[in-house]
């Protein structure tokens, strides 16, 4: 009952990082605990089959419990499981992928390989977005939102961000104070400064600072530039214009205050230009491990045609192009495709073609149009190969793939599908559909891109199902 104080053992972790235990068969969710903790909690919200409890005391600590490295880990909504030792985090994520593939994907006895983790799971993020606000005392706060709120936790010393970010942020705080820069208020839609975006080039050491503003110009911006250009690695100082009354952080327009409009970095020896609006994986060390798995699963020999859907700035596309005959990339963000084409030129790739638009729109349209051309001219080998690629790579947003896109992928009938996902629940849903259409899961490899959070990146290899007779005919 609500307000009851209960004792329970934490048996599992939920998708948002909350602990799960039972009291007389009744499921209770409790924050800030780990599997194995025995805790005292107060029931603060009651539903028919489950409820939520507030942690009052830890009666017996789990062997998996550690002291978080970050002083504000409990308040901040970023690292939900920093109080869990790293090996236990990896085991939790492996179990999560397996459970979703079995429960949502309908796969039985699926083997999920051990999660590829980091040697040092701190200071890995090459991108961070910091909201700026004013607290009740009228002081400037820069940091992160508390979990499920828009209350800013004042902290510039993030343990998963780049260490140089703290110096940059304190310089900006000083500039805001001295120049009396107004801070954006979400309710009134007044004030100029909304967010601070920082990007770091892991291999190049280049730094971009981008201030998101509710206006077209930043007062005394030349003073900001002078405060920042002395920081080693500073390459780009920019403004992003966002005048909409929205929770979306970045607007569509960017202006350069100083330096370049981009920074550069590399993945697997391929160099990329990264603008404020570019999608680029946030963990460079783990991204190389992830992309090498993608390349391994693609099994390219140099003769293959590949489609890369949701290609962003072409990171996977260009990696595929090193070993494929032809690669087609699709991305809805036009600026990202412009970056992708520039990246192809920068790295001297001539076997890549990019399309702007939603994958679920572009690919079906392309398939229909080229099908007609191929029927009219059955000697057009390139058109036929584009319709029947050897490999399709998909790396969609958290919501996964639209049914219409999955349908056309099945029509294309690639020998292999390499599915990269940051949400193993929607991944499992889409894999279930592909398995129902004649594909079978060959390998499942989770990679820990997001240490100390509940999120996990997973890459799955699916191959067209072959009967024993078909397999013997190939021998």
Coordinates of C-alpha atoms in Angstrom, one line a residue:
X1 CA 0.0 0.0 0.0
X2 CA 1.1 3.6 -0.6
X3 CA 3.4 5.0 2.2
X4 CA 4.2 1.5 3.5
X5 CA 7.8 1.0 4.4
X6 CA 9.1 -2.4 3.0
X7 CA 12.2 -4.4 2.8
X8 CA 13.1 -6.1 -0.5
X9 CA 16.0 -7.7 -2.4
X10 CA 16.8 -6.2 -5.9
X11 CA 16.7 -8.9 -8.5
X12 CA 16.9 -7.0 -11.8
X13 CA 17.4 -3.6 -13.4
X14 CA 14.7 -1.9 -15.5
X15 CA 15.2 -0.2 -18.9
X16 CA 15.6 3.2 -17.2
X17 CA 18.1 2.0 -14.6
X18 CA 15.7 1.5 -11.7
X19 CA 16.1 -1.6 -9.5
X20 CA 13.3 -4.2 -9.5
X21 CA 12.3 -6.3 -6.5
X22 CA 9.2 -8.0 -5.1
X23 CA 7.3 -7.7 -1.9
X24 CA 4.9 -10.6 -1.3
X25 CA 4.8 -11.1 -5.1
X26 CA 4.2 -7.3 -5.8
X27 CA 6.7 -5.8 -8.1
X28 CA 8.4 -2.6 -6.9
X29 CA 10.7 -0.2 -8.9
X30 CA 13.4 1.6 -6.8
X31 CA 16.0 4.1 -8.1
X32 CA 19.7 4.2 -7.1
X33 CA 20.1 0.5 -6.4
X34 CA 21.8 -2.4 -8.0
X35 CA 21.1 -6.1 -8.3
X36 CA 21.8 -7.9 -5.0
X37 CA 21.1 -4.9 -2.8
X38 CA 18.8 -5.5 0.2
X39 CA 17.0 -2.2 0.8
X40 CA 14.4 -0.5 2.8
X41 CA 12.0 1.6 0.7
X42 CA 8.8 3.6 1.0
X43 CA 6.1 3.0 -1.5
X44 CA 5.3 6.3 -3.1
X45 CA 3.2 5.3 -6.1
X46 CA 0.9 2.3 -6.4
X47 CA -0.5 0.6 -9.5
X48 CA -2.5 -2.6 -9.8
X49 CA 0.4 -4.9 -10.6
X50 CA 3.4 -2.8 -9.7
X51 CA 4.5 0.3 -7.8
X52 CA 7.4 2.7 -7.2
X53 CA 9.4 3.0 -4.1
X54 CA 11.8 5.6 -2.7
X55 CA 15.1 4.3 -1.3
X56 CA 15.4 4.9 2.4
X57 CA 18.4 2.8 3.3
X58 CA 20.6 0.0 2.0
X59 CA 20.5 -2.8 4.6
X60 CA 23.0 -4.9 2.8
X61 CA 25.1 -3.8 -0.2
X62 CA 25.4 -5.9 -3.3
X63 CA 28.9 -7.2 -4.3
X64 CA 28.3 -5.2 -7.6
X65 CA 27.9 -1.9 -5.8
X66 CA 30.7 0.7 -6.1
X67 CA 31.0 4.4 -5.1
X68 CA 30.2 6.5 -8.2
X69 CA 33.1 8.5 -9.5
X70 CA 30.9 11.5 -10.3
X71 CA 29.8 13.6 -7.3
X72 CA 26.3 14.3 -8.8
X73 CA 25.7 10.8 -10.4
X74 CA 22.6 10.3 -8.2
X75 CA 21.0 13.6 -9.2
X76 CA 22.1 13.7 -12.9
X77 CA 19.9 11.8 -15.4
X78 CA 22.9 10.9 -17.6
X79 CA 24.6 7.9 -15.9
X80 CA 21.8 5.7 -14.5
X81 CA 24.0 2.8 -13.4
X82 CA 27.3 4.3 -12.3
X83 CA 26.8 2.8 -8.9
X84 CA 27.2 -0.7 -10.5
X85 CA 30.7 -2.1 -11.1
X86 CA 31.7 -2.2 -14.7
X87 CA 31.8 -5.9 -15.2
X88 CA 28.2 -6.1 -13.8
X89 CA 27.1 -3.4 -16.2
X90 CA 28.4 -5.5 -19.1
X91 CA 26.6 -8.6 -17.9
X92 CA 23.4 -6.6 -17.4
X93 CA 23.5 -5.3 -20.9
X94 CA 24.3 -8.8 -22.4
X95 CA 21.3 -10.2 -20.5
X96 CA 19.1 -7.3 -21.7
X97 CA 19.9 -7.9 -25.4
X98 CA 19.3 -11.6 -25.0
X99 CA 16.0 -11.1 -23.1
X100 CA 14.6 -8.7 -25.7
X101 CA 15.6 -11.0 -28.6
X102 CA 13.8 -13.9 -26.9
X103 CA 10.7 -12.0 -25.5
X104 CA 10.1 -9.5 -28.3
X105 CA 12.0 -11.2 -31.2
X106 CA 10.6 -14.6 -30.5
X107 CA 14.1 -16.2 -30.9
X108 CA 14.8 -19.3 -28.8
X109 CA 18.1 -20.1 -27.2
X110 CA 19.8 -17.3 -29.1
X111 CA 23.5 -16.9 -28.4
X112 CA 24.5 -13.3 -27.5
X113 CA 28.2 -12.8 -27.5
X114 CA 29.8 -11.1 -24.4
X115 CA 29.6 -7.3 -24.6
X116 CA 32.7 -5.6 -26.0
X117 CA 33.6 -3.2 -23.2
X118 CA 36.2 -0.5 -22.6
X119 CA 39.5 -0.8 -20.7
X120 CA 38.8 2.6 -19.1
X121 CA 35.1 3.4 -19.2
X122 CA 35.4 7.2 -18.4
X123 CA 36.0 10.4 -20.4
X124 CA 34.9 8.8 -23.6
X125 CA 32.3 11.2 -25.0
X126 CA 33.4 13.3 -28.0
X127 CA 30.2 15.3 -27.9
X128 CA 28.3 17.0 -25.0
X129 CA 25.3 19.3 -24.9
X130 CA 25.0 21.5 -21.8
X131 CA 21.8 23.4 -20.9
X132 CA 22.3 26.8 -19.4
X133 CA 19.9 28.3 -16.8
X134 CA 19.4 30.4 -13.7
X135 CA 18.8 28.9 -10.3
X136 CA 16.6 30.1 -7.5
X137 CA 19.4 32.3 -6.1
X138 CA 19.9 33.9 -9.5
X139 CA 23.2 32.1 -10.2
X140 CA 24.1 30.8 -13.6
X141 CA 23.9 27.0 -13.8
X142 CA 25.6 24.9 -16.5
X143 CA 25.4 21.1 -16.5
X144 CA 22.8 18.4 -17.2
X145 CA 19.1 17.8 -16.6
X146 CA 18.1 15.8 -13.6
X147 CA 16.4 12.6 -14.6
X148 CA 13.0 13.2 -16.3
X149 CA 13.0 16.9 -15.5
X150 CA 14.3 20.2 -17.0
X151 CA 15.9 21.1 -13.7
X152 CA 19.6 21.7 -14.4
X153 CA 22.3 20.1 -12.1
X154 CA 25.2 22.5 -12.0
X155 CA 28.2 20.5 -13.0
X156 CA 31.0 21.1 -15.5
X157 CA 33.1 18.1 -14.4
X158 CA 31.4 15.2 -16.2
X159 CA 33.2 11.9 -15.7
X160 CA 32.2 10.6 -19.1
X161 CA 33.0 13.8 -21.1
X162 CA 36.3 15.1 -22.3
X163 CA 38.3 16.7 -19.4
X164 CA 38.9 19.9 -21.4
X165 CA 35.2 20.6 -21.4
X166 CA 35.3 21.9 -17.8
X167 CA 37.9 24.6 -18.7
X168 CA 35.8 25.6 -21.7
X169 CA 32.5 25.8 -19.7
X170 CA 34.1 27.8 -16.9
X171 CA 35.4 30.3 -19.5
X172 CA 31.9 30.6 -20.9
X173 CA 30.4 31.0 -17.5
X174 CA 32.9 33.9 -16.8
X175 CA 32.0 35.5 -20.2
X176 CA 28.2 35.2 -19.4
X177 CA 28.7 36.9 -16.0
X178 CA 31.0 39.7 -17.2
X179 CA 29.0 40.5 -20.3
X180 CA 25.6 40.1 -18.6
X181 CA 24.4 37.7 -21.3
X182 CA 20.7 36.9 -20.8
X183 CA 19.8 33.2 -20.2
X184 CA 16.9 31.6 -22.1
X185 CA 13.8 30.9 -20.1
X186 CA 11.7 28.0 -21.5
X187 CA 8.3 29.3 -20.2
X188 CA 8.6 32.9 -21.3
X189 CA 10.7 32.2 -24.4
X190 CA 12.9 35.1 -23.5
X191 CA 16.7 35.3 -23.1
X192 CA 19.5 34.6 -25.6
X193 CA 21.7 31.7 -24.5
X194 CA 20.1 28.2 -24.5
X195 CA 22.7 25.5 -24.7
X196 CA 26.4 24.9 -25.2
X197 CA 27.6 22.2 -27.6
X198 CA 31.2 20.9 -27.4
X199 CA 32.7 18.5 -29.9
X200 CA 36.2 16.9 -29.5
X201 CA 38.2 15.2 -32.2
X202 CA 39.6 12.1 -30.5
X203 CA 42.4 11.5 -33.0
X204 CA 43.0 15.1 -34.1
X205 CA 42.6 16.9 -30.8
X206 CA 40.4 19.5 -32.5
X207 CA 37.7 21.2 -30.5
X208 CA 34.4 22.9 -31.6
X209 CA 32.4 25.1 -29.3
X210 CA 28.9 26.0 -30.5
X211 CA 26.5 28.2 -28.5
X212 CA 22.8 27.7 -29.2
X213 CA 21.0 31.0 -29.1
X214 CA 17.4 32.4 -29.2
X215 CA 18.3 35.1 -31.7
X216 CA 20.5 35.9 -34.7
X217 CA 23.6 37.2 -32.9
X218 CA 25.4 36.9 -29.6
X219 CA 26.3 40.1 -27.8
X220 CA 30.0 40.8 -27.3
X221 CA 30.9 37.6 -29.2
X222 CA 34.4 38.9 -29.9
X223 CA 35.1 38.7 -26.2
X224 CA 33.9 35.1 -26.1
X225 CA 36.3 34.3 -29.0
X226 CA 39.2 35.9 -27.2
X227 CA 38.4 33.8 -24.0
X228 CA 38.4 30.6 -26.0
X229 CA 41.0 30.7 -28.7
X230 CA 43.8 30.3 -26.2
X231 CA 42.6 26.8 -25.3
X232 CA 44.8 24.1 -27.0
X233 CA 43.0 22.4 -29.9
X234 CA 40.4 25.1 -30.4
X235 CA 39.5 24.9 -34.1
X236 CA 35.9 26.1 -34.4
X237 CA 33.7 28.6 -32.5
X238 CA 30.1 28.8 -33.8
X239 CA 26.6 29.8 -33.2
X240 CA 23.5 27.8 -33.8
X241 CA 20.2 29.7 -34.3
X242 CA 17.2 28.1 -32.5
X243 CA 14.3 30.6 -32.1
X244 CA 11.6 28.0 -31.8
X245 CA 9.7 27.3 -28.6
X246 CA 10.8 23.7 -28.5
X247 CA 12.7 21.1 -26.5
X248 CA 14.8 20.3 -29.6
X249 CA 18.3 21.5 -28.8
X250 CA 19.7 22.5 -32.2
X251 CA 18.2 24.8 -34.9
X252 CA 18.9 24.3 -38.6
X253 CA 21.1 27.4 -39.1
X254 CA 24.7 27.8 -38.0
X255 CA 27.1 30.7 -38.1
X256 CA 30.9 30.7 -37.7
X257 CA 32.3 33.1 -35.2
X258 CA 35.9 32.0 -35.6
X259 CA 37.9 29.3 -37.3
X260 CA 36.3 26.5 -39.4
X261 CA 32.7 25.5 -39.6
X262 CA 33.7 21.9 -38.7
X263 CA 36.3 19.8 -37.0
X264 CA 37.9 16.6 -38.4
X265 CA 38.3 13.2 -36.8
X266 CA 38.9 9.7 -38.1
X267 CA 37.4 6.2 -37.8
X268 CA 39.5 3.2 -39.0
X269 CA 41.9 5.6 -40.8
X270 CA 39.1 7.4 -42.7
X271 CA 38.9 11.1 -42.1
X272 CA 35.6 12.9 -41.6
X273 CA 34.4 16.5 -41.4
X274 CA 32.0 17.0 -38.5
X275 CA 29.7 20.0 -38.3
X276 CA 27.5 21.0 -35.4
X277 CA 24.5 19.2 -36.9
X278 CA 26.4 16.1 -38.0
X279 CA 25.6 12.7 -36.5
X280 CA 28.9 11.1 -35.4
X281 CA 29.1 8.3 -32.9
X282 CA 29.9 9.7 -29.4
X283 CA 32.5 7.0 -28.3
X284 CA 35.4 7.0 -30.7
X285 CA 37.2 4.1 -29.0
X286 CA 34.2 1.8 -29.1
X287 CA 33.0 3.0 -32.5
X288 CA 36.1 1.6 -34.1
X289 CA 35.4 -1.8 -32.5
X290 CA 31.7 -1.6 -33.6
X291 CA 32.5 -0.6 -37.2
X292 CA 35.1 -3.3 -37.5
X293 CA 32.4 -5.8 -36.5
X294 CA 30.1 -4.3 -39.1
X295 CA 32.8 -4.8 -41.7
X296 CA 33.5 -8.3 -40.5
X297 CA 29.8 -9.3 -40.6
X298 CA 29.5 -7.8 -44.1
X299 CA 32.1 -10.3 -45.5
X300 CA 33.1 -8.1 -48.4
X301 CA 35.6 -9.3 -51.0
X302 CA 35.6 -6.2 -53.4
X303 CA 32.8 -7.5 -55.7
X304 CA 29.8 -6.6 -53.6
X305 CA 27.0 -3.9 -53.9
X306 CA 26.0 -2.5 -50.5
X307 CA 23.2 -0.2 -49.3
X308 CA 23.8 1.8 -46.2
X309 CA 20.5 3.1 -44.8
X310 CA 20.5 6.0 -42.2
X311 CA 24.1 6.7 -43.3
X312 CA 24.6 10.0 -41.5
X313 CA 27.8 11.6 -42.7
X314 CA 28.9 8.4 -44.4
X315 CA 30.9 6.8 -41.6
X316 CA 29.8 3.2 -42.4
X317 CA 29.3 3.9 -46.1
X318 CA 33.0 4.8 -46.6
X319 CA 34.2 1.9 -44.5
X320 CA 32.2 -0.4 -46.7
X321 CA 33.6 1.3 -49.8
X322 CA 37.1 0.2 -48.8
X323 CA 36.1 -3.4 -49.6
X324 CA 33.0 -3.2 -51.8
X325 CA 32.4 -2.6 -55.5
X326 CA 29.6 0.0 -55.0
X327 CA 28.0 1.6 -52.0
X328 CA 24.7 3.5 -51.8
X329 CA 24.0 5.7 -48.8
X330 CA 20.7 7.2 -47.7
X331 CA 20.1 9.9 -45.0
X332 CA 17.2 12.3 -44.4
X333 CA 19.4 15.2 -43.1
X334 CA 20.6 17.2 -46.2
X335 CA 23.5 18.7 -44.3
X336 CA 24.7 15.2 -43.3
X337 CA 24.6 14.1 -47.0
X338 CA 26.6 17.2 -47.9
X339 CA 29.2 16.2 -45.3
X340 CA 29.1 12.6 -46.6
X341 CA 29.9 13.7 -50.2
X342 CA 32.7 15.9 -48.9
X343 CA 34.0 13.1 -46.9
X344 CA 34.0 10.8 -49.9
X345 CA 36.0 13.4 -51.9
X346 CA 38.4 14.0 -49.0
X347 CA 39.2 10.3 -48.8
X348 CA 39.2 9.7 -52.6
X349 CA 36.2 7.3 -52.8
X350 CA 34.6 7.1 -56.2
X351 CA 32.4 4.1 -55.6
X352 CA 29.9 5.7 -53.3
X353 CA 26.6 7.4 -54.2
X354 CA 24.4 9.3 -51.6
X355 CA 20.7 10.1 -51.6
X356 CA 18.9 12.7 -49.5
X357 CA 15.6 11.7 -48.0
X358 CA 13.8 9.3 -45.6
X359 CA 15.1 5.8 -46.1
X360 CA 11.5 4.5 -46.0
X361 CA 10.7 6.9 -48.9
X362 CA 13.9 7.0 -50.9
X363 CA 14.6 3.2 -51.1
X364 CA 11.1 2.1 -52.2
X365 CA 10.9 4.9 -54.8
X366 CA 14.4 3.9 -56.1
X367 CA 13.5 0.3 -56.2
X368 CA 10.3 1.0 -58.2
X369 CA 11.9 3.4 -60.7
X370 CA 15.0 1.3 -61.3
X371 CA 13.0 -1.9 -61.6
X372 CA 11.2 -0.4 -64.6
X373 CA 14.5 0.7 -66.2
X374 CA 16.0 -2.7 -65.6
X375 CA 13.0 -4.4 -67.2
X376 CA 13.4 -2.1 -70.2
X377 CA 17.1 -2.6 -70.4
X378 CA 18.1 -6.0 -69.0
X379 CA 21.7 -5.4 -70.0
X380 CA 22.0 -2.6 -67.4
X381 CA 24.1 -4.6 -64.9
X382 CA 24.7 -1.7 -62.5
X383 CA 20.9 -1.1 -62.2
X384 CA 20.2 -4.7 -61.6
X385 CA 23.0 -5.0 -59.0
X386 CA 21.6 -1.9 -57.2
X387 CA 18.2 -3.6 -56.9
X388 CA 19.7 -6.9 -55.6
X389 CA 22.6 -5.8 -53.4
X390 CA 24.8 -8.4 -51.6
X391 CA 24.6 -6.6 -48.3
X392 CA 22.2 -4.1 -46.7
X393 CA 23.4 -2.2 -43.6
X394 CA 20.8 -0.4 -41.4
X395 CA 21.6 1.8 -38.5
X396 CA 18.3 3.5 -37.7
X397 CA 17.3 5.8 -34.8
X398 CA 15.9 4.3 -31.6
X399 CA 12.4 3.8 -33.2
X400 CA 13.9 1.3 -35.6
X401 CA 12.8 0.7 -39.2
X402 CA 9.4 1.4 -40.8
X403 CA 7.6 -1.6 -42.1
X404 CA 7.7 -0.2 -45.7
X405 CA 11.5 -0.1 -45.5
X406 CA 11.7 -3.7 -44.1
X407 CA 9.4 -4.8 -47.0
X408 CA 11.6 -3.3 -49.7
X409 CA 14.8 -4.7 -48.0
X410 CA 13.2 -8.2 -48.3
X411 CA 12.3 -7.5 -51.9
X412 CA 16.0 -6.6 -52.6
X413 CA 16.8 -10.0 -51.2
X414 CA 20.4 -9.3 -50.0
X415 CA 22.4 -12.3 -48.9
X416 CA 23.3 -10.5 -45.7
X417 CA 21.7 -7.8 -43.6
X418 CA 23.9 -6.1 -41.0
X419 CA 21.6 -4.4 -38.5
X420 CA 23.2 -1.8 -36.1
X421 CA 21.0 -0.6 -33.3
X422 CA 21.1 1.6 -30.1
X423 CA 17.8 0.2 -28.9
X424 CA 17.7 -3.6 -28.6
X425 CA 13.9 -3.6 -28.1
X426 CA 13.1 -2.1 -31.5
X427 CA 16.0 -4.2 -32.9
X428 CA 14.3 -7.3 -31.6
X429 CA 11.0 -6.3 -33.2
X430 CA 12.5 -5.7 -36.6
X431 CA 14.6 -8.9 -36.4
X432 CA 11.4 -10.9 -35.8
X433 CA 10.0 -9.5 -39.0
X434 CA 13.1 -10.3 -41.0
X435 CA 13.2 -13.8 -39.7
X436 CA 9.6 -14.3 -40.7
X437 CA 10.6 -13.4 -44.2
X438 CA 13.3 -15.9 -44.6
X439 CA 16.4 -14.6 -42.8
X440 CA 18.2 -16.2 -39.9
X441 CA 20.3 -14.6 -37.1
X442 CA 23.9 -15.7 -37.4
X443 CA 25.7 -13.5 -34.9
X444 CA 24.7 -11.0 -32.1
X445 CA 27.5 -8.7 -30.8
X446 CA 26.7 -6.0 -28.3
X447 CA 29.2 -3.2 -27.9
X448 CA 29.3 -0.8 -24.9
X449 CA 29.1 2.6 -26.5
X450 CA 27.5 4.2 -23.5
X451 CA 29.3 3.2 -20.4
X452 CA 27.5 3.8 -17.0
X453 CA 24.1 4.2 -18.8
X454 CA 21.4 1.6 -19.5
X455 CA 21.9 2.0 -23.3
X456 CA 23.7 -0.6 -25.4
X457 CA 24.7 -0.7 -29.1
X458 CA 24.2 -4.0 -30.8
X459 CA 25.2 -5.3 -34.3
X460 CA 23.4 -8.4 -35.7
X461 CA 24.3 -10.4 -38.8
X462 CA 21.3 -11.9 -40.6
X463 CA 21.7 -14.2 -43.6
X464 CA 19.2 -15.6 -46.1
X465 CA 18.0 -18.9 -44.8
X466 CA 19.3 -21.9 -46.7
X467 CA 18.0 -25.4 -46.4
X468 CA 20.5 -28.3 -45.9
X469 CA 19.9 -29.2 -49.6
X470 CA 20.9 -25.6 -50.7
X471 CA 23.9 -25.7 -48.5
X472 CA 25.1 -29.0 -49.9
X473 CA 24.6 -27.8 -53.4
X474 CA 27.1 -25.0 -52.7
X475 CA 29.8 -27.4 -51.5

